[in-house]
Amino acid sequence: AEDGYDLWLRYEQASEDLRPDYRKQISAIAILGDSPTIAAARQEMATGLAGILDKTVTVGTSVPRGNTLVAGTYDALSDLDLDRADVGPEGYAITQMRRDGRILTIIAADSDIGVLYGTFGLLQHMLQGEPIAGIDLVSRPATQHRLLNHWDNLDRYVERGYAGQSLWDWHKLPDYRDPRYTDYARANAAIGVNGTSLTNVNANAEVLTPQYLEKAAPLADVFRPYGIKVYLTARFSAPIEIGGLDTADPSNEEVQAWWEAKAEEIYNYIPDFGGFLVKANSEGQPGPQDYDRNHADGANMLADAVAPHGGIVMWRAFVYAADETQDRAKQAWEEFVPFDGQFRDNVLIQVKNGPIDFQPREPFSPLFAGVEDTKLMMEFQITKEYLGFATHLAYLGTMWEETLDAPAQRTEEGETLTVTDMMVSGNDAYTVSGMAGVANIGTDRNWSGSIFDQANWYAFGRLAWDPALDAETVAREWAAMTFTPDRAFLDPVVAMMMGSREAVVDYMTPLGLHHLMDTGHHYGPGPWVDDLDRPDWNPAYYHKADEDGIGFDRSSSGSDAVSQYAGFLREEWDDPETTPDELLLWFHHLSWDYEMRSGRTLWEEIVHHYQRGVDEVEAMRETWDGMAPYVDAERHAQIADFLAIQEKEARWWRNACLAYFMEVSGRDLPDGYEAPP
Ligand code: GCU
């Protein structure tokens, strides 16, 4: 059944105009070498080509006669006397050449994992409907750590997960290795993901007990041939909870010794264990500040424990405390910048893309330009906690591209550096950088809760591999492999994807508004909520609408969060006249009558955006209705049904927000707009 299980590994046969050529150029196949990773490459190549070429395929272990596809490390291919491309430890090169009257298509790499990535690379090239004659490409990742973060609890409940239960079946592990674990590894290797943190950042210390380590080990075994390392979340108070100590103070020697022994124990179960992901002193989680120590003290203690084994610590910068009366958007910067340069080499500070929390639109986090001697990792949220869960279609590639490409800093020479530049800066950028994506994966047959949410998993992997890729290219790749490379389908569908996130911004939180979602679950509108104990969990705290105006003043006359950005941005964003419309109410509190660039008043502009969001979803439905000839009935119908939900809920968002703002402001709808019921 076309239920979406195969993701981007559907291996549909190539079109009539490509298949004969492919077949001619690949009459025999060999992958040289001998390791579990090479075996995985052989298996993938056989499965993939059998589908694409629509014939039985065997993949040999030595170079055969005829037009041959041959893959291996440069060492294994030494007989061919190839020019070595600079592919790095994980990259690959694909070339074609003529030798003794025959065509050789060659995938070469420095490592076995590079050969596997190259195998996926060639298969994807074909699945995207590209000819292979004269192929000549080199691909290597720009970042070293490309991780999924699963927010999965040990009882299999997935925090902010909208795609079923956790994939990790702790009850049947370690003895039953669900074949789905292998498919998970294949799908991830296909997009270059090389690490997975199995457990929730709101961590349960139990996962560090031998009973669970024994179960995590076989997952690591299954993932290993696919180049994927396992990471675990470390609850800072674990020495108390499972270690019998009466403190977790990082300066206490017993505590340090406990973590060292714990690391040793973990590496006995998982020899290539990646390291720890830590949420500390945030939203009630324990951390070093409980003992009057700082983030560097905490992170360094854990880093020292895993360092002898080659592990890393990803210490999250998502911190804000309940008793803070100040602007939450400023807190991470204030807690981390003073410790710049004090973190160990194997510590990466993992920073959410925006300063608040995965909103449909935020400016980039000022931390990306705030430190010089601290390694930073990007954290994106693939699961759509604030963008309509699994039913709303929102392609996040555009959102991530917006962050990665955002100008963040200016050098003395006047050169502008983007967020990506800041993230991968340093002499050897590759070894100090990473990107994490909060996974949207669960036990649903289609893995992600909807077909189009698969695109977000895909885009995360691609952008982690190469942050310079543009979102449209990535959307095209995905849509071609998930549906069809037929342009009559791709052009409209990719255009629909490209506009989809902006539609969500429009009908939920336009013009820099944020956190209007109903509290707790974060689904649907709740701008009126103002009665939670924690002020910073109330939507009203963020929009600050009253009869005079709306918006959060973060300018120098307000919370001054703008001062955490580089000079050129500070200047631009401190003044509403020069602040881009998209961020206007993020940085400014303005009168409803404020005159916008469009000539409308702010109130009219808000109404205009909510309406535009609804119109856009209507247009998306129409586009999708026209795609029926290109898509199997099962997937077409489900997507159409979800789009109908999205349209209904876009209206709900528009009506609820506008009704509330009308009441607060005492204003009517401008002429020509539908009145909320
Ligand atoms: C969000 C989310 C929480 C999560 C937190 C985090 O606030 O709602 O469920 O724990 O982010 O990133 O730690």
JSON list of C-alpha atoms in Angstrom, two decimals, residues 490-628:
[
{"chain": "A", "resi": 490, "resn": "LEU", "atom": "CA", "xyz": [7.00, 19.38, -9.25]},
{"chain": "A", "resi": 491, "resn": "ASP", "atom": "CA", "xyz": [6.55, 22.99, -10.30]},
{"chain": "A", "resi": 492, "resn": "PRO", "atom": "CA", "xyz": [3.21, 23.64, -8.60]},
{"chain": "A", "resi": 493, "resn": "VAL", "atom": "CA", "xyz": [3.88, 21.39, -5.60]},
{"chain": "A", "resi": 494, "resn": "VAL", "atom": "CA", "xyz": [7.28, 22.88, -4.84]},
{"chain": "A", "resi": 495, "resn": "ALA", "atom": "CA", "xyz": [5.79, 26.36, -5.16]},
{"chain": "A", "resi": 496, "resn": "MET", "atom": "CA", "xyz": [3.08, 25.32, -2.71]},
{"chain": "A", "resi": 497, "resn": "MET", "atom": "CA", "xyz": [5.69, 24.03, -0.26]},
{"chain": "A", "resi": 498, "resn": "MET", "atom": "CA", "xyz": [7.78, 27.18, -0.58]},
{"chain": "A", "resi": 499, "resn": "GLY", "atom": "CA", "xyz": [4.86, 29.40, 0.41]},
{"chain": "A", "resi": 500, "resn": "SER", "atom": "CA", "xyz": [3.44, 27.13, 3.07]},
{"chain": "A", "resi": 501, "resn": "ARG", "atom": "CA", "xyz": [5.34, 28.32, 6.15]},
{"chain": "A", "resi": 502, "resn": "GLU", "atom": "CA", "xyz": [4.60, 31.95, 5.41]},
{"chain": "A", "resi": 503, "resn": "ALA", "atom": "CA", "xyz": [0.92, 31.03, 5.23]},
{"chain": "A", "resi": 504, "resn": "VAL", "atom": "CA", "xyz": [1.16, 29.61, 8.75]},
{"chain": "A", "resi": 505, "resn": "VAL", "atom": "CA", "xyz": [2.94, 32.75, 9.97]},
{"chain": "A", "resi": 506, "resn": "ASP", "atom": "CA", "xyz": [0.13, 34.81, 8.44]},
{"chain": "A", "resi": 507, "resn": "TYR", "atom": "CA", "xyz": [-2.79, 32.96, 9.98]},
{"chain": "A", "resi": 508, "resn": "MET", "atom": "CA", "xyz": [-1.12, 32.36, 13.36]},
{"chain": "A", "resi": 509, "resn": "THR", "atom": "CA", "xyz": [1.40, 35.06, 14.27]},
{"chain": "A", "resi": 510, "resn": "PRO", "atom": "CA", "xyz": [2.02, 37.69, 11.56]},
{"chain": "A", "resi": 511, "resn": "LEU", "atom": "CA", "xyz": [4.30, 40.74, 11.75]},
{"chain": "A", "resi": 512, "resn": "GLY", "atom": "CA", "xyz": [6.55, 39.47, 14.53]},
{"chain": "A", "resi": 513, "resn": "LEU", "atom": "CA", "xyz": [3.80, 38.36, 16.90]},
{"chain": "A", "resi": 514, "resn": "HIS", "atom": "CA", "xyz": [4.66, 35.15, 18.73]},
{"chain": "A", "resi": 515, "resn": "HIS", "atom": "CA", "xyz": [3.46, 32.62, 21.25]},
{"chain": "A", "resi": 516, "resn": "LEU", "atom": "CA", "xyz": [-0.23, 33.25, 20.72]},
{"chain": "A", "resi": 517, "resn": "MET", "atom": "CA", "xyz": [-0.85, 29.50, 20.85]},
{"chain": "A", "resi": 518, "resn": "ASP", "atom": "CA", "xyz": [-3.05, 28.16, 23.57]},
{"chain": "A", "resi": 519, "resn": "THR", "atom": "CA", "xyz": [-0.91, 27.15, 26.49]},
{"chain": "A", "resi": 520, "resn": "GLY", "atom": "CA", "xyz": [0.30, 23.68, 27.31]},
{"chain": "A", "resi": 521, "resn": "HIS", "atom": "CA", "xyz": [-0.46, 21.82, 24.12]},
{"chain": "A", "resi": 522, "resn": "HIS", "atom": "CA", "xyz": [0.30, 24.83, 21.85]},
{"chain": "A", "resi": 523, "resn": "TYR", "atom": "CA", "xyz": [-2.37, 23.87, 19.32]},
{"chain": "A", "resi": 524, "resn": "GLY", "atom": "CA", "xyz": [-4.81, 26.53, 18.19]},
{"chain": "A", "resi": 525, "resn": "PRO", "atom": "CA", "xyz": [-5.15, 30.16, 19.25]},
{"chain": "A", "resi": 526, "resn": "GLY", "atom": "CA", "xyz": [-5.15, 31.44, 22.83]},
{"chain": "A", "resi": 527, "resn": "PRO", "atom": "CA", "xyz": [-4.12, 35.12, 22.78]},
{"chain": "A", "resi": 528, "resn": "TRP", "atom": "CA", "xyz": [-6.59, 35.87, 25.59]},
{"chain": "A", "resi": 529, "resn": "VAL", "atom": "CA", "xyz": [-4.90, 33.54, 28.09]},
{"chain": "A", "resi": 530, "resn": "ASP", "atom": "CA", "xyz": [-3.45, 35.61, 30.93]},
{"chain": "A", "resi": 531, "resn": "ASP", "atom": "CA", "xyz": [-3.95, 33.69, 34.12]},
{"chain": "A", "resi": 532, "resn": "LEU", "atom": "CA", "xyz": [-1.09, 31.20, 34.37]},
{"chain": "A", "resi": 533, "resn": "ASP", "atom": "CA", "xyz": [1.22, 31.51, 37.39]},
{"chain": "A", "resi": 534, "resn": "ARG", "atom": "CA", "xyz": [4.27, 31.80, 35.24]},
{"chain": "A", "resi": 535, "resn": "PRO", "atom": "CA", "xyz": [3.88, 35.13, 33.42]},
{"chain": "A", "resi": 536, "resn": "ASP", "atom": "CA", "xyz": [6.13, 33.95, 30.59]},
{"chain": "A", "resi": 537, "resn": "TRP", "atom": "CA", "xyz": [3.77, 31.11, 29.75]},
{"chain": "A", "resi": 538, "resn": "ASN", "atom": "CA", "xyz": [0.87, 33.49, 29.03]},
{"chain": "A", "resi": 539, "resn": "PRO", "atom": "CA", "xyz": [0.33, 34.54, 25.41]},
{"chain": "A", "resi": 540, "resn": "ALA", "atom": "CA", "xyz": [-0.67, 37.97, 26.71]},
{"chain": "A", "resi": 541, "resn": "TYR", "atom": "CA", "xyz": [2.89, 38.40, 28.00]},
{"chain": "A", "resi": 542, "resn": "TYR", "atom": "CA", "xyz": [4.10, 38.22, 24.40]},
{"chain": "A", "resi": 543, "resn": "HIS", "atom": "CA", "xyz": [1.63, 40.33, 22.43]},
{"chain": "A", "resi": 544, "resn": "LYS", "atom": "CA", "xyz": [0.92, 42.98, 25.10]},
{"chain": "A", "resi": 545, "resn": "ALA", "atom": "CA", "xyz": [-2.17, 44.15, 23.23]},
{"chain": "A", "resi": 546, "resn": "ASP", "atom": "CA", "xyz": [-4.27, 46.85, 24.86]},
{"chain": "A", "resi": 547, "resn": "GLU", "atom": "CA", "xyz": [-6.56, 49.58, 23.62]},
{"chain": "A", "resi": 548, "resn": "ASP", "atom": "CA", "xyz": [-3.65, 51.67, 22.41]},
{"chain": "A", "resi": 549, "resn": "GLY", "atom": "CA", "xyz": [-1.50, 49.18, 20.62]},
{"chain": "A", "resi": 550, "resn": "ILE", "atom": "CA", "xyz": [0.24, 45.84, 20.33]},
{"chain": "A", "resi": 551, "resn": "GLY", "atom": "CA", "xyz": [3.72, 44.28, 20.36]},
{"chain": "A", "resi": 552, "resn": "PHE", "atom": "CA", "xyz": [6.66, 43.55, 22.66]},
{"chain": "A", "resi": 553, "resn": "ASP", "atom": "CA", "xyz": [9.01, 46.50, 23.03]},
{"chain": "A", "resi": 554, "resn": "ARG", "atom": "CA", "xyz": [12.49, 45.02, 22.85]},
{"chain": "A", "resi": 555, "resn": "SER", "atom": "CA", "xyz": [14.01, 48.23, 21.56]},
{"chain": "A", "resi": 556, "resn": "SER", "atom": "CA", "xyz": [16.37, 50.38, 23.61]},
{"chain": "A", "resi": 557, "resn": "SER", "atom": "CA", "xyz": [13.34, 52.06, 25.13]},
{"chain": "A", "resi": 558, "resn": "GLY", "atom": "CA", "xyz": [11.96, 48.67, 26.14]},
{"chain": "A", "resi": 559, "resn": "SER", "atom": "CA", "xyz": [13.67, 45.47, 27.27]},
{"chain": "A", "resi": 560, "resn": "ASP", "atom": "CA", "xyz": [16.65, 46.35, 25.07]},
{"chain": "A", "resi": 561, "resn": "ALA", "atom": "CA", "xyz": [16.99, 42.77, 23.79]},
{"chain": "A", "resi": 562, "resn": "VAL", "atom": "CA", "xyz": [18.02, 44.45, 20.55]},
{"chain": "A", "resi": 563, "resn": "SER", "atom": "CA", "xyz": [21.32, 45.38, 22.20]},
{"chain": "A", "resi": 564, "resn": "GLN", "atom": "CA", "xyz": [22.37, 41.72, 22.12]},
{"chain": "A", "resi": 565, "resn": "TYR", "atom": "CA", "xyz": [22.73, 41.91, 18.34]},
{"chain": "A", "resi": 566, "resn": "ALA", "atom": "CA", "xyz": [25.62, 43.26, 16.27]},
{"chain": "A", "resi": 567, "resn": "GLY", "atom": "CA", "xyz": [25.71, 47.03, 15.74]},
{"chain": "A", "resi": 568, "resn": "PHE", "atom": "CA", "xyz": [24.29, 47.08, 12.23]},
{"chain": "A", "resi": 569, "resn": "LEU", "atom": "CA", "xyz": [21.30, 44.97, 13.27]},
{"chain": "A", "resi": 570, "resn": "ARG", "atom": "CA", "xyz": [20.81, 46.87, 16.50]},
{"chain": "A", "resi": 571, "resn": "GLU", "atom": "CA", "xyz": [20.49, 50.06, 14.51]},
{"chain": "A", "resi": 572, "resn": "GLU", "atom": "CA", "xyz": [18.09, 48.58, 12.02]},
{"chain": "A", "resi": 573, "resn": "TRP", "atom": "CA", "xyz": [15.87, 46.86, 14.56]},
{"chain": "A", "resi": 574, "resn": "ASP", "atom": "CA", "xyz": [15.83, 49.58, 17.19]},
{"chain": "A", "resi": 575, "resn": "ASP", "atom": "CA", "xyz": [13.70, 51.81, 15.00]},
{"chain": "A", "resi": 576, "resn": "PRO", "atom": "CA", "xyz": [10.28, 50.67, 13.79]},
{"chain": "A", "resi": 577, "resn": "GLU", "atom": "CA", "xyz": [10.80, 52.64, 10.58]},
{"chain": "A", "resi": 578, "resn": "THR", "atom": "CA", "xyz": [13.72, 50.40, 9.58]},
{"chain": "A", "resi": 579, "resn": "THR", "atom": "CA", "xyz": [12.61, 47.13, 11.18]},
{"chain": "A", "resi": 580, "resn": "PRO", "atom": "CA", "xyz": [11.35, 44.71, 8.54]},
{"chain": "A", "resi": 581, "resn": "ASP", "atom": "CA", "xyz": [7.60, 44.07, 8.74]},
{"chain": "A", "resi": 582, "resn": "GLU", "atom": "CA", "xyz": [8.20, 40.41, 9.62]},
{"chain": "A", "resi": 583, "resn": "LEU", "atom": "CA", "xyz": [9.84, 41.37, 12.92]},
{"chain": "A", "resi": 584, "resn": "LEU", "atom": "CA", "xyz": [7.99, 44.58, 13.68]},
{"chain": "A", "resi": 585, "resn": "LEU", "atom": "CA", "xyz": [5.97, 43.48, 16.71]},
{"chain": "A", "resi": 586, "resn": "TRP", "atom": "CA", "xyz": [8.82, 41.30, 17.96]},
{"chain": "A", "resi": 587, "resn": "PHE", "atom": "CA", "xyz": [10.84, 44.44, 18.63]},
{"chain": "A", "resi": 588, "resn": "HIS", "atom": "CA", "xyz": [8.23, 47.18, 19.00]},
{"chain": "A", "resi": 589, "resn": "HIS", "atom": "CA", "xyz": [5.02, 48.05, 20.75]},
{"chain": "A", "resi": 590, "resn": "LEU", "atom": "CA", "xyz": [3.08, 50.25, 18.34]},
{"chain": "A", "resi": 591, "resn": "SER", "atom": "CA", "xyz": [-0.19, 52.05, 18.08]},
{"chain": "A", "resi": 592, "resn": "TRP", "atom": "CA", "xyz": [-2.96, 50.30, 16.15]},
{"chain": "A", "resi": 593, "resn": "ASP", "atom": "CA", "xyz": [-2.88, 53.36, 13.90]},
{"chain": "A", "resi": 594, "resn": "TYR", "atom": "CA", "xyz": [0.84, 53.12, 13.17]},
{"chain": "A", "resi": 595, "resn": "GLU", "atom": "CA", "xyz": [1.33, 53.69, 9.47]},
{"chain": "A", "resi": 596, "resn": "MET", "atom": "CA", "xyz": [2.89, 50.74, 7.66]},
{"chain": "A", "resi": 597, "resn": "ARG", "atom": "CA", "xyz": [5.03, 50.78, 4.51]},
{"chain": "A", "resi": 598, "resn": "SER", "atom": "CA", "xyz": [2.03, 49.46, 2.60]},
{"chain": "A", "resi": 599, "resn": "GLY", "atom": "CA", "xyz": [0.05, 52.59, 3.49]},
{"chain": "A", "resi": 600, "resn": "ARG", "atom": "CA", "xyz": [-2.28, 50.57, 5.72]},
{"chain": "A", "resi": 601, "resn": "THR", "atom": "CA", "xyz": [-2.54, 51.14, 9.44]},
{"chain": "A", "resi": 602, "resn": "LEU", "atom": "CA", "xyz": [-1.05, 48.46, 11.68]},
{"chain": "A", "resi": 603, "resn": "TRP", "atom": "CA", "xyz": [-4.54, 47.21, 12.51]},
{"chain": "A", "resi": 604, "resn": "GLU", "atom": "CA", "xyz": [-5.45, 46.92, 8.84]},
{"chain": "A", "resi": 605, "resn": "GLU", "atom": "CA", "xyz": [-2.16, 45.20, 8.15]},
{"chain": "A", "resi": 606, "resn": "ILE", "atom": "CA", "xyz": [-2.76, 42.61, 10.86]},
{"chain": "A", "resi": 607, "resn": "VAL", "atom": "CA", "xyz": [-6.19, 41.86, 9.44]},
{"chain": "A", "resi": 608, "resn": "HIS", "atom": "CA", "xyz": [-4.72, 41.68, 5.95]},
{"chain": "A", "resi": 609, "resn": "HIS", "atom": "CA", "xyz": [-2.16, 39.07, 7.01]},
{"chain": "A", "resi": 610, "resn": "TYR", "atom": "CA", "xyz": [-4.65, 36.85, 8.81]},
{"chain": "A", "resi": 611, "resn": "GLN", "atom": "CA", "xyz": [-6.84, 36.93, 5.73]},
{"chain": "A", "resi": 612, "resn": "ARG", "atom": "CA", "xyz": [-3.92, 36.29, 3.40]},
{"chain": "A", "resi": 613, "resn": "GLY", "atom": "CA", "xyz": [-2.99, 33.20, 5.41]},
{"chain": "A", "resi": 614, "resn": "VAL", "atom": "CA", "xyz": [-6.46, 31.77, 4.94]},
{"chain": "A", "resi": 615, "resn": "ASP", "atom": "CA", "xyz": [-6.44, 32.62, 1.22]},
{"chain": "A", "resi": 616, "resn": "GLU", "atom": "CA", "xyz": [-3.10, 30.91, 0.81]},
{"chain": "A", "resi": 617, "resn": "VAL", "atom": "CA", "xyz": [-4.37, 27.67, 2.32]},
{"chain": "A", "resi": 618, "resn": "GLU", "atom": "CA", "xyz": [-7.38, 27.79, 0.01]},
{"chain": "A", "resi": 619, "resn": "ALA", "atom": "CA", "xyz": [-4.97, 28.09, -2.89]},
{"chain": "A", "resi": 620, "resn": "MET", "atom": "CA", "xyz": [-2.90, 25.18, -1.58]},
{"chain": "A", "resi": 621, "resn": "ARG", "atom": "CA", "xyz": [-6.02, 23.01, -1.55]},
{"chain": "A", "resi": 622, "resn": "GLU", "atom": "CA", "xyz": [-6.75, 23.92, -5.12]},
{"chain": "A", "resi": 623, "resn": "THR", "atom": "CA", "xyz": [-3.20, 23.15, -6.20]},
{"chain": "A", "resi": 624, "resn": "TRP", "atom": "CA", "xyz": [-3.34, 19.79, -4.52]},
{"chain": "A", "resi": 625, "resn": "ASP", "atom": "CA", "xyz": [-6.71, 18.91, -6.04]},
{"chain": "A", "resi": 626, "resn": "GLY", "atom": "CA", "xyz": [-5.11, 19.33, -9.45]},
{"chain": "A", "resi": 627, "resn": "MET", "atom": "CA", "xyz": [-2.35, 16.85, -8.60]},
{"chain": "A", "resi": 628, "resn": "ALA", "atom": "CA", "xyz": [-4.59, 13.79, -8.49]}
]
